[in-house]
Coordinates of C-alpha atoms in Angstrom, one line a residue:
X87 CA -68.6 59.1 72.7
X88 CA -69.6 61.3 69.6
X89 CA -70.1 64.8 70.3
X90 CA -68.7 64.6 74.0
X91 CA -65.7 67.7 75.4
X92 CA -62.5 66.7 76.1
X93 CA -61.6 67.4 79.6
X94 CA -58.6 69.4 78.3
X95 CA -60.1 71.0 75.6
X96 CA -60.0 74.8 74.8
X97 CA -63.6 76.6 73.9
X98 CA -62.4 78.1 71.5
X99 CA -63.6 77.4 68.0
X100 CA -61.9 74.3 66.5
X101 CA -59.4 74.8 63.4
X102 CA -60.4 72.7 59.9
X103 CA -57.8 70.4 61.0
X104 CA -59.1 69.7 64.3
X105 CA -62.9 69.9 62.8
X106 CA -61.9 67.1 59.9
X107 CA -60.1 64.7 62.4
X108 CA -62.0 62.0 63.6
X109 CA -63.0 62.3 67.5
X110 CA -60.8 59.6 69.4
X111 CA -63.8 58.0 71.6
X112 CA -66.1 57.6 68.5
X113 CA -62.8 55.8 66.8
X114 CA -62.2 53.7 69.6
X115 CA -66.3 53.0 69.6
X116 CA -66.2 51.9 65.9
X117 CA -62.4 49.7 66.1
X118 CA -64.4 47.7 69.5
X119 CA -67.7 47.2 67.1
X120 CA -65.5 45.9 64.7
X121 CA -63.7 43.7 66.9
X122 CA -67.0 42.1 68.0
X123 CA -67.8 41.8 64.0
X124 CA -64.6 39.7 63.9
X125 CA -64.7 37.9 67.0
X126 CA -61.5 40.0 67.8
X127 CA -61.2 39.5 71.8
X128 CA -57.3 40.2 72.0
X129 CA -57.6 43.3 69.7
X130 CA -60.5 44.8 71.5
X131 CA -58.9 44.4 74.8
X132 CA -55.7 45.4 73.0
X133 CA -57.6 49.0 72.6
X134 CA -59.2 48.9 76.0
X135 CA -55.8 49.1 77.3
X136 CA -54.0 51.5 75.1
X137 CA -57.5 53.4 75.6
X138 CA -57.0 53.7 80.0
X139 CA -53.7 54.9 79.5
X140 CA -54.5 57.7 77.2
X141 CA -55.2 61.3 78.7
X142 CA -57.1 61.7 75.2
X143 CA -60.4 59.4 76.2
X144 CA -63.0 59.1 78.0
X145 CA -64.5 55.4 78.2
X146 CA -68.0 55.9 78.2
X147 CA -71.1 53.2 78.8
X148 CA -71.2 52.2 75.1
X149 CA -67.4 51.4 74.9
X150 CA -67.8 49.4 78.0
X151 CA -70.7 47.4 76.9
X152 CA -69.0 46.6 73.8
X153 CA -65.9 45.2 75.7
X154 CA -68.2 43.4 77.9
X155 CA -70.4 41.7 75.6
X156 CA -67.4 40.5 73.6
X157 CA -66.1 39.1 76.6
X158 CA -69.4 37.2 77.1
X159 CA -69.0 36.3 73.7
X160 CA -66.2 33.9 74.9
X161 CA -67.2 31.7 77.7
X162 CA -67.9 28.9 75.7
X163 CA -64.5 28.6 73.6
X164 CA -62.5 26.5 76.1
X165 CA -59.3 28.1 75.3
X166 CA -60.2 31.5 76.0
X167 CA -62.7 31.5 78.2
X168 CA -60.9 32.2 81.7
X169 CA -59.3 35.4 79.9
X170 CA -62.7 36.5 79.1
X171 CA -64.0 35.8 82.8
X172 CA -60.5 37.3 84.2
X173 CA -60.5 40.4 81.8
X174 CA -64.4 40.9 81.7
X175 CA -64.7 41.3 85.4
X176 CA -61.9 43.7 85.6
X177 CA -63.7 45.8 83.2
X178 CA -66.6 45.7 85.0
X179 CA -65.1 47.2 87.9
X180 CA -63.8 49.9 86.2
X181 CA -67.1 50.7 84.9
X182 CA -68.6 51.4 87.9
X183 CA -65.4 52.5 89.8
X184 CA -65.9 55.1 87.0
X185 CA -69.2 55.7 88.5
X186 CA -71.3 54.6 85.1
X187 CA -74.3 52.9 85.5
X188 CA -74.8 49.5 84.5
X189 CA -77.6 49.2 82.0
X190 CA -79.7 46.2 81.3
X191 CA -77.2 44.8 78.8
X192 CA -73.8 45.4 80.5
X193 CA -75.6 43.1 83.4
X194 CA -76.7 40.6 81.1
X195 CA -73.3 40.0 79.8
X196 CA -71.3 40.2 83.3
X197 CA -74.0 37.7 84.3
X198 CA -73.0 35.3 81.8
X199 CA -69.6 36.3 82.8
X200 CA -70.5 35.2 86.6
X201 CA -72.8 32.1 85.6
X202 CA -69.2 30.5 83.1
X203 CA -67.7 30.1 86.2
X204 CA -70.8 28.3 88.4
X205 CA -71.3 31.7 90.6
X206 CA -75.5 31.7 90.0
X207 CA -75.5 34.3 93.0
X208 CA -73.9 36.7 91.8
X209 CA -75.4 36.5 88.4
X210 CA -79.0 36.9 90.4
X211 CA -77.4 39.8 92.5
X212 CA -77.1 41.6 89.4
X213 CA -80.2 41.4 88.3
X214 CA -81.8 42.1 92.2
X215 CA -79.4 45.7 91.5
X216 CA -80.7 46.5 88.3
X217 CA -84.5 46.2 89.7
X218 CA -84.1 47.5 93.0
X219 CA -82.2 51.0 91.1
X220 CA -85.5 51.5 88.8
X221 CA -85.3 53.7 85.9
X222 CA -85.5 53.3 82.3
X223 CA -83.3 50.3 82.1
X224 CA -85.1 46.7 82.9
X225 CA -84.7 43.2 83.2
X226 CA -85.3 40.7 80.2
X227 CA -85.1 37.5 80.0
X228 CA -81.9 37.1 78.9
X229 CA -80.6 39.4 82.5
X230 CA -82.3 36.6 84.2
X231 CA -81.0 33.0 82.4
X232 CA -77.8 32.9 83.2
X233 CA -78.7 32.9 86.8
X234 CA -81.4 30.8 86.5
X235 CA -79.3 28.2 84.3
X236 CA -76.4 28.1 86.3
X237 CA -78.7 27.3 89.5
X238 CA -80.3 24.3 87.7
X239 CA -77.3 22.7 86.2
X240 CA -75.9 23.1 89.5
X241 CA -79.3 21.1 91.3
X242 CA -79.4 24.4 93.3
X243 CA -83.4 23.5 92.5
X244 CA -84.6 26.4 95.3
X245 CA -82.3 28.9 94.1
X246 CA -84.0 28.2 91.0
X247 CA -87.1 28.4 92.2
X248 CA -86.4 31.9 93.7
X249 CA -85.3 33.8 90.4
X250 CA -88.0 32.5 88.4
X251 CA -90.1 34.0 91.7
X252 CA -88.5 37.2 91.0
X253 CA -89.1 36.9 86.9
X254 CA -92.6 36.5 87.6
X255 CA -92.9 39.7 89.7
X256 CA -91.0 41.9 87.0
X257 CA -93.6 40.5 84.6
X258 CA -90.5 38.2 82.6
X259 CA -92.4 35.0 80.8
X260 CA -90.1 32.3 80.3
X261 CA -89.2 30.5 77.3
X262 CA -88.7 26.5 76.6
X263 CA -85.2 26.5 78.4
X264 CA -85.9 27.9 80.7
X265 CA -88.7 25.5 81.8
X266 CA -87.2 22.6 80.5
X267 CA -84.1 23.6 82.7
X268 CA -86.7 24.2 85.9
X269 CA -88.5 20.7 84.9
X270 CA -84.8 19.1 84.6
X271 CA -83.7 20.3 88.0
X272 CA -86.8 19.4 90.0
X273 CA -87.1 15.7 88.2
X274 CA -83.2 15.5 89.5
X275 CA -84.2 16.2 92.8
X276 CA -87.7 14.3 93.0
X277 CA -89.5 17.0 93.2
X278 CA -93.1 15.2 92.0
X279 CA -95.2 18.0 92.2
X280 CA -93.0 21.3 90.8
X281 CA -92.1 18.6 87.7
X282 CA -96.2 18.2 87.7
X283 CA -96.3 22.5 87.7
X284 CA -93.8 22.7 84.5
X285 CA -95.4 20.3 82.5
X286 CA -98.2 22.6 82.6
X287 CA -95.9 25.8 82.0
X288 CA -94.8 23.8 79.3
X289 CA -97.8 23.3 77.9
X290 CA -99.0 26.7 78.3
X291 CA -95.7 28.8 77.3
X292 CA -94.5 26.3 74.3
X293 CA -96.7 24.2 72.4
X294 CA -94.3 21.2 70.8
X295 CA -91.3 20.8 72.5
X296 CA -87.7 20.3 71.3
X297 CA -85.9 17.1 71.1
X298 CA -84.0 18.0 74.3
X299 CA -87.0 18.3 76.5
X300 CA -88.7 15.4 75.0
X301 CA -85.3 13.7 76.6
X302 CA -85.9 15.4 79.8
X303 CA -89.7 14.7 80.0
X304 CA -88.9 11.2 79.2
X305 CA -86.5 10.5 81.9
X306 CA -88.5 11.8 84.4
X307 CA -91.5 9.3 83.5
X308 CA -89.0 6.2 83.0
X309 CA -87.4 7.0 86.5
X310 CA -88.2 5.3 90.0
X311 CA -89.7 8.5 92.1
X312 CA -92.3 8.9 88.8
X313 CA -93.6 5.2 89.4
X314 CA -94.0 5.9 93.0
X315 CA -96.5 9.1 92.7
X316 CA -99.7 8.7 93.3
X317 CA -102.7 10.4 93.2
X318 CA -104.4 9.8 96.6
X319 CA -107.9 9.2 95.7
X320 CA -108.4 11.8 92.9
X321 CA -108.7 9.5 90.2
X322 CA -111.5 7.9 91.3
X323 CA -113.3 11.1 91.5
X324 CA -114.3 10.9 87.8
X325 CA -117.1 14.3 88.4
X326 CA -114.5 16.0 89.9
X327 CA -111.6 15.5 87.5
X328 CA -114.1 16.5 84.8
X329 CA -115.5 19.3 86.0
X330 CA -111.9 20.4 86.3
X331 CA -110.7 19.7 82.7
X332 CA -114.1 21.8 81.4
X333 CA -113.0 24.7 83.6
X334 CA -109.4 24.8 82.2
X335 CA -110.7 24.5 78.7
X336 CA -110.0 21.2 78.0
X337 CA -107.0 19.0 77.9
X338 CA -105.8 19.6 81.2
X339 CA -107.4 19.0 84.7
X340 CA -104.3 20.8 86.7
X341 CA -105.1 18.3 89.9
X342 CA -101.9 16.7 90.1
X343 CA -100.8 13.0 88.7
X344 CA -103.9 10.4 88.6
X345 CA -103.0 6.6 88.8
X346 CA -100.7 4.9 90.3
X347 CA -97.7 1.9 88.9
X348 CA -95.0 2.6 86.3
X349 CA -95.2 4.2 83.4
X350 CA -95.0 3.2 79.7
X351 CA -93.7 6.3 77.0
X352 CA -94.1 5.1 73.5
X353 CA -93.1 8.0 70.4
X354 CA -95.3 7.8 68.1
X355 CA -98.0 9.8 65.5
X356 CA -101.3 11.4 65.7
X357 CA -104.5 10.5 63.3
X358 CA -105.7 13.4 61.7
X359 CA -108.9 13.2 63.5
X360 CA -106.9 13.2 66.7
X361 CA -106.6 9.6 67.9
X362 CA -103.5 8.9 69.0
X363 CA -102.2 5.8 67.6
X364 CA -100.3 4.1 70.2
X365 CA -102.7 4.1 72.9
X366 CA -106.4 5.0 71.3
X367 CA -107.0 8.1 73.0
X368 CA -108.5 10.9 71.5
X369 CA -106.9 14.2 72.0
X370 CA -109.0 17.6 73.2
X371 CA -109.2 21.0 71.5
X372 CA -107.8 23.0 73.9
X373 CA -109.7 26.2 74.6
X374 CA -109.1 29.2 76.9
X375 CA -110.1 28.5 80.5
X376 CA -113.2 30.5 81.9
X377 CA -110.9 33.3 84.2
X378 CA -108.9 34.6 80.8
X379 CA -112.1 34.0 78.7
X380 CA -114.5 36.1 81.3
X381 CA -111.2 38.6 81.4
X382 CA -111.6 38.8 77.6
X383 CA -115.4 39.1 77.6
X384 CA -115.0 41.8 80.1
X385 CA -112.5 44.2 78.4
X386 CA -115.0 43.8 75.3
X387 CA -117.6 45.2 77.2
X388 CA -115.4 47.6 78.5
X389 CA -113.9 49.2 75.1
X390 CA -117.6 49.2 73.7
X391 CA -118.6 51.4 76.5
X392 CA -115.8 54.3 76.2
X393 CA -116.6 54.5 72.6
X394 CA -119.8 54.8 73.8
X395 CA -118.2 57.6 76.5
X396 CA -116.4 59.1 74.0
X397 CA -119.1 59.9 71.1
X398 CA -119.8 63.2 70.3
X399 CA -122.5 62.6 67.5
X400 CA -125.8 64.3 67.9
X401 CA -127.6 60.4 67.1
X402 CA -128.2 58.5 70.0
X403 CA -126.2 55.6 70.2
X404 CA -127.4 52.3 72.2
X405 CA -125.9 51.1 74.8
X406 CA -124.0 47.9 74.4
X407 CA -125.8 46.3 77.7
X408 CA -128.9 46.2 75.2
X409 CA -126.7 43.7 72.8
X410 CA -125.7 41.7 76.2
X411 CA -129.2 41.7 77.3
X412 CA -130.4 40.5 73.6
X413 CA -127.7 38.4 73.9
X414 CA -128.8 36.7 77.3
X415 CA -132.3 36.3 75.9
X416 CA -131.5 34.7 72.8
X417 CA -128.0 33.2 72.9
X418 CA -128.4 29.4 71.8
X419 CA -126.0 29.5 69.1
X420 CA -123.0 27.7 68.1
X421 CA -121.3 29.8 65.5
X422 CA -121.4 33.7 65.1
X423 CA -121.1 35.2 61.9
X424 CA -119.0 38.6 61.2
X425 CA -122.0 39.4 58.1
X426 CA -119.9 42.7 56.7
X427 CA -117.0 40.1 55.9
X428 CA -118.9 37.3 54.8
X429 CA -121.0 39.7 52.1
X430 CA -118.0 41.9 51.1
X431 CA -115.9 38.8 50.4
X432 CA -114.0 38.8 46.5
X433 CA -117.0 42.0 45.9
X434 CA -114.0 44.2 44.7
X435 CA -115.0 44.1 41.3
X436 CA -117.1 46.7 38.8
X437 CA -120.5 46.6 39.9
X438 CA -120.3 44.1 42.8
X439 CA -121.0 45.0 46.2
X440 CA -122.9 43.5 49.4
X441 CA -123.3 39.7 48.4
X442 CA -126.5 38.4 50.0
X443 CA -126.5 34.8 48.2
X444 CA -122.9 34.5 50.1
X445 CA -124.3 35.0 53.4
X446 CA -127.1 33.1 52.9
X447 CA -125.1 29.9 51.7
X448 CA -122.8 30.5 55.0
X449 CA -125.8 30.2 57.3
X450 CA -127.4 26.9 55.0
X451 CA -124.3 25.4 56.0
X452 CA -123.4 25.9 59.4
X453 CA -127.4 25.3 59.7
X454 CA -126.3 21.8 58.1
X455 CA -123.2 21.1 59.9
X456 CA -125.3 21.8 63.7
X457 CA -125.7 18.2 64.9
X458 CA -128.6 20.3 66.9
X459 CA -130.0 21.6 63.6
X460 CA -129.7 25.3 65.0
X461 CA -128.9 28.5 62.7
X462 CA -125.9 30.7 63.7
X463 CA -126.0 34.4 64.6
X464 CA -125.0 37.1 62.1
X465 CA -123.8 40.5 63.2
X466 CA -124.7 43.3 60.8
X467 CA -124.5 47.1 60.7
X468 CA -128.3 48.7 61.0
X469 CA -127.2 51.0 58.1
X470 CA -126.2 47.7 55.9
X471 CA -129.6 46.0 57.1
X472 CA -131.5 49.2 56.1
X473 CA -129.7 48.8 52.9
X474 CA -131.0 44.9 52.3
X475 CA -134.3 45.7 53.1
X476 CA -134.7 48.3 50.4
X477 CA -134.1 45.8 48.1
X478 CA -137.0 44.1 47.4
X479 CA -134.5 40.8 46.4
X480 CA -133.4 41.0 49.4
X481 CA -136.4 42.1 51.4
X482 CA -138.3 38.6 52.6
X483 CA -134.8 36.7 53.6
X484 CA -133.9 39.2 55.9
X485 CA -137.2 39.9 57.8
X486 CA -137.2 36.3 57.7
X487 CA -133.7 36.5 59.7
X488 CA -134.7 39.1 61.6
X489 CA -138.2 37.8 63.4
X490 CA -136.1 33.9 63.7
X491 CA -133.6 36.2 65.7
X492 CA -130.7 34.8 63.2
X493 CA -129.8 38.6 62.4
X494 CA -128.9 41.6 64.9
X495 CA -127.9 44.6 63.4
X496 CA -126.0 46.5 65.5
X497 CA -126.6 50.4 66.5
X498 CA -124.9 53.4 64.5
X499 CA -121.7 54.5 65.9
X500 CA -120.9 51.3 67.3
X501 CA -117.9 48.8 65.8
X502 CA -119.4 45.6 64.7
X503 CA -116.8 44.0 65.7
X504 CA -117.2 44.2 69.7
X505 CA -120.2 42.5 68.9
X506 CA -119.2 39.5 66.7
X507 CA -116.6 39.2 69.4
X508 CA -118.3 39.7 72.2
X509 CA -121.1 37.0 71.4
X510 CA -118.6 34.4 70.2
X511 CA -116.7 34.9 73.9
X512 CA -119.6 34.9 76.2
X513 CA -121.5 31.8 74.5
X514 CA -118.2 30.2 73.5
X515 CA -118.8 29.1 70.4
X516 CA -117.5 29.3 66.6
X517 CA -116.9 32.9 64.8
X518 CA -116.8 33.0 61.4
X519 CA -114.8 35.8 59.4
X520 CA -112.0 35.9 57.7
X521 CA -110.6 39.1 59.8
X522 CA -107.5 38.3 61.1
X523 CA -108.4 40.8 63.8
X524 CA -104.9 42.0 64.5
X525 CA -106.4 45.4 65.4
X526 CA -107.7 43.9 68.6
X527 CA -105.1 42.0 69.6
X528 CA -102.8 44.9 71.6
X529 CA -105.9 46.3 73.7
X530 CA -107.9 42.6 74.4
X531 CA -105.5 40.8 77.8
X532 CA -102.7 39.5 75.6
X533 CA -101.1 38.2 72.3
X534 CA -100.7 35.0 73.3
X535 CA -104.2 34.4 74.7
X536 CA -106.0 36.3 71.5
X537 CA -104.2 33.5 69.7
X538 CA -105.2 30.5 71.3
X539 CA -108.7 32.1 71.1
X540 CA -109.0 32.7 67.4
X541 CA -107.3 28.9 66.8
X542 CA -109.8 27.7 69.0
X543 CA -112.9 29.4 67.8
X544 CA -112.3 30.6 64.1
X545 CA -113.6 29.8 61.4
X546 CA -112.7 30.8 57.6
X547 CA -114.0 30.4 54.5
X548 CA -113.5 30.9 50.7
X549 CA -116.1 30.5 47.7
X550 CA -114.3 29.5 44.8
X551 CA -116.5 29.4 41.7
X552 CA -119.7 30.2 43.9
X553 CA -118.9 26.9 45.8
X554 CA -118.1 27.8 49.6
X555 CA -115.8 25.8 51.7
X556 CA -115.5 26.7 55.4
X557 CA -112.2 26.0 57.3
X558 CA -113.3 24.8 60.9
X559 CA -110.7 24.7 63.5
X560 CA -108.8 21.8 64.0
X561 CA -110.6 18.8 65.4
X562 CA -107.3 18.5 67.7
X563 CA -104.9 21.2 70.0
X564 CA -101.2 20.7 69.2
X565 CA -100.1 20.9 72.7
X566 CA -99.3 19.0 75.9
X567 CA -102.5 17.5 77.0
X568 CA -103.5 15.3 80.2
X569 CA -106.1 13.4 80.3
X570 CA -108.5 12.4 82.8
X571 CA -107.5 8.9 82.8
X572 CA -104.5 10.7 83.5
X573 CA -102.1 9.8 80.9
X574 CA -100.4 12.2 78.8
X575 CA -99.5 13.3 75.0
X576 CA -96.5 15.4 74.7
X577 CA -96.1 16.9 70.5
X578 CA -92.5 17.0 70.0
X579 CA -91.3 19.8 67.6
X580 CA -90.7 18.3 63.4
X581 CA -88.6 19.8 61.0
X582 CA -90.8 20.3 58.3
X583 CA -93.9 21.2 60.6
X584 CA -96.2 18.7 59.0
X585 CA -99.2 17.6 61.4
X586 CA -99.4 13.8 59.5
X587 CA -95.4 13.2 60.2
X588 CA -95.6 15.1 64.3
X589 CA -94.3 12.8 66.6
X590 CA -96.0 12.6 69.7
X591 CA -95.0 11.4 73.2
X592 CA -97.8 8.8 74.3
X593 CA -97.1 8.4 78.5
X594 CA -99.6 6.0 80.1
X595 CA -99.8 4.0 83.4
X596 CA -99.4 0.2 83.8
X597 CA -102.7 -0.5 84.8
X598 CA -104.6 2.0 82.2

């Protein structure tokens, strides 16, 4: 390694020729990087071995993890892959024989080592050694699959079961094969209700799925021990299936398989409106189910009151319970507006600056669009409010908004946001702004629930020659959805991503 003291070196200063010549371990390094560029295994093990007979080096972590992901590199070219196995695990050894450490990547690639020739247990004790040392190097998901894989394809299903118990408590998410492996494995060995469980991981975790686990999905439904579930009464509790699909957001009910008889999978497309066109269902927008959405709501509240905490300004600042409480008196709406967007929008010009006529157009048409005929809420800084009512243009309309409670404007200090946020959450509805919002999305639960949110819920708009045209969310959720009825609709992934030419997996019962 760069930089590191011979064992037999002299302290004494170095001479220009020893200064200019290249340090034999950092050579070694950049020959086995190299190697790997090529695809080189019988040169880089060449140099391992020249290298453990020299006096002159000192194999250090990075050389090893270089000769052991090449040798992981291998495993799936038939003519070299017991060398790799054979070679790789003597490296290995030698590596901690030579009392270094194994770091999360060395593992990784001695695991896939370990998993090439069907041992799944020692490819997990690996991983169970890497967590139970600690330190700075973790677990990923890619320490974990080879394990995991090797278990499934091996119908080891509750050795399966067990590492993705132990991904779950290092905080791993899995991926599509990973699932589709775990669904694969537990349709193999009839396993009704963990097939039921990964279905739903599936359509959590994924969206569309791939080709391959459209295969998998489809054998299971087509096979015997699939026609014989049942679901013992629950489907004809209609109140209680429903209740259950409105808690979950939609989509889903999560109460195991409804129905009973064989089933019937057709491929085919989705209207635009959401009708599936093989068996006349309509699909659901899928929205965030209440615990995540309450989380959400929560952590709002919570990041509006440390900024609250954490002002040092000599002007009071309400508190953001008198919003909630405001909020709790007067929330009948079905679409927030983010105002400060709305009015700011394409004002970037000489002259221009808060557009009233641009808000008001927003709030005609949502007013328009309410089957209910009820006006949306728009969130506005007190100082911009201020600001429109010394205008005496502007003056009437907004008093008017003001005593219809159609406009809040929120206290100085505060971050509008919270609020347009916040009231969108709690009353479930639309939010319209063009924000993408990505300064929220690290502090608010996680990534991929902010996502689903916003898809859900946002709306944006554009005025193009003074005309506006608002972008509602899709009238449909891309994912795996199950119905009450209890058939399902599986999206299957498409090459050129277009919604009109999606195939969709249409799986019904018999007697539906």
């Amino acid at each position: 390694m760069a930089g590191t003291r011979h064992h037999d070196e002299s302290p004494s200063k170095p001479n220009k020729k020893q200064k200019g010549s290249r340090n034999p371990e950092k050579s070694l390094l950049i020959n086995l990087h190299s190697c790997s560029k090529r695809k080189d295994l019988s040169a880089a093990l060449a140099l391992y071995e020249a290298a453990i007979t020299s006096s002159d080096i000192r194999l250090s972590q990075q050389h090893f993890q270089s000769l052991l992901y090449l040798c992981s590199a291998f495993i799936s070219d038939p003519s070299l892959q017991t060398l790799a196995i054979d070679r790789g695990f003597q490296i290995f050894d030698r590596m901690v024989s030579s009392g270094i450490s194994p770091n999360e990547s060395s593992v990784t690639a001695v695991a896939r080592l370990a998993a090439a020739k069907g041992d799944g247990d020692y490819a997990f004790k690996l991983v169970k050694d890497l967590v139970a040392v600690g330190g700075v190097s973790v677990p990923r998901l890619r320490t974990y699959a080879p394990a995991l894989l090797c278990f499934c394809e091996s119908l080891e299903a509750d050795k399966g079961y067990e590492v993705e118990d132990h991904m779950d408590a290092s905080g791993i998410i899995l991926e599509e094969a990973e699932i589709s492996a775990l669904l694969k494995v537990s349709a193999a060995t009839g396993r009704e209700n963990k097939v039921y469980r990964y279905l739903h991981k599936l359509r959590d975790c994924v969206g569309c799925v791939s080709e391959e686990t459209s295969k998998t999905i489809e054998e299971w439904f087509y096979g015997v021990k699939a026609s014989e579930v049942c679901d013992n009464g629950i489907g004809s509790n209609i109140e209680l299936l429903r209740a259950a699909v409105l808690k979950n957001g939609g989509g889903w009910h999560g109460l195991g398989w409804v129905g009973e008889g064989k089933w019937i999978v057709k491929i085919g497309n989705v209207s635009p409106a959401g009708k599936c066109l093989s068996c006349s269902e309509h699909l659901a927008c899928v929205d965030t189910n209440e615990v995540d959405t309450e989380n959400f709501v929560n952590s709002l509240v919570a990041l509006a009151m440390e900024r609250k905490a954490k002002m040092n300004s000599c002007e009071p600042m309400a508190d953001f319970s008198e919003f909630q409480e405001w909020l709790e008196k007067h929330g009948d709406y079905e679409a927030i507006l983010d105002g400060a967007n709305i009015g700011l929008y394409q004002q970037n010009f000489t002259d221009g600056g808060f557009s009233l006529p641009q808000l008001e157009a927003v709030v005609k048409e949502l007013y328009n669009k309410s089957g209910n005929k009820k006006q949306p809420l728009i969130l506005l800084h007190k100082k911009r409010v201020n600001a429109l009512l010394g205008n005496p243009n502007h003056r009437n309309l907004v008093e008017e908004w003001i005593n219809n409670n159609v406009l809040y404007a929120t206290p100085p200090g505060s971050n509008d946001d919270w609020y347009w946020l916040y009231a969108a959450a709690k009353l479930k509805c639309l939010l319209v702004t063009n924000d993408e919002m990505r300064d929220h999305i690290f502090e608010l639960l996680s990534n991929s629930f902010f996502q689903k949110w916003k898809e859900r819920h946002q709306v944006r708009f554009t005025f193009v020659k003074g005309c506006l045209k608002l972008e509602m969310p899709s009238p449909f959720s891309v994912v795996i959805q199950e119905s009450e009825k209890g058939s399902w609709h599986v999206p299957i992934t498409s090459q050129d991503n277009e919604e009109s030419s999606r195939s969709w997996m249409c799986i019904t019962r018999q007697s539906l």
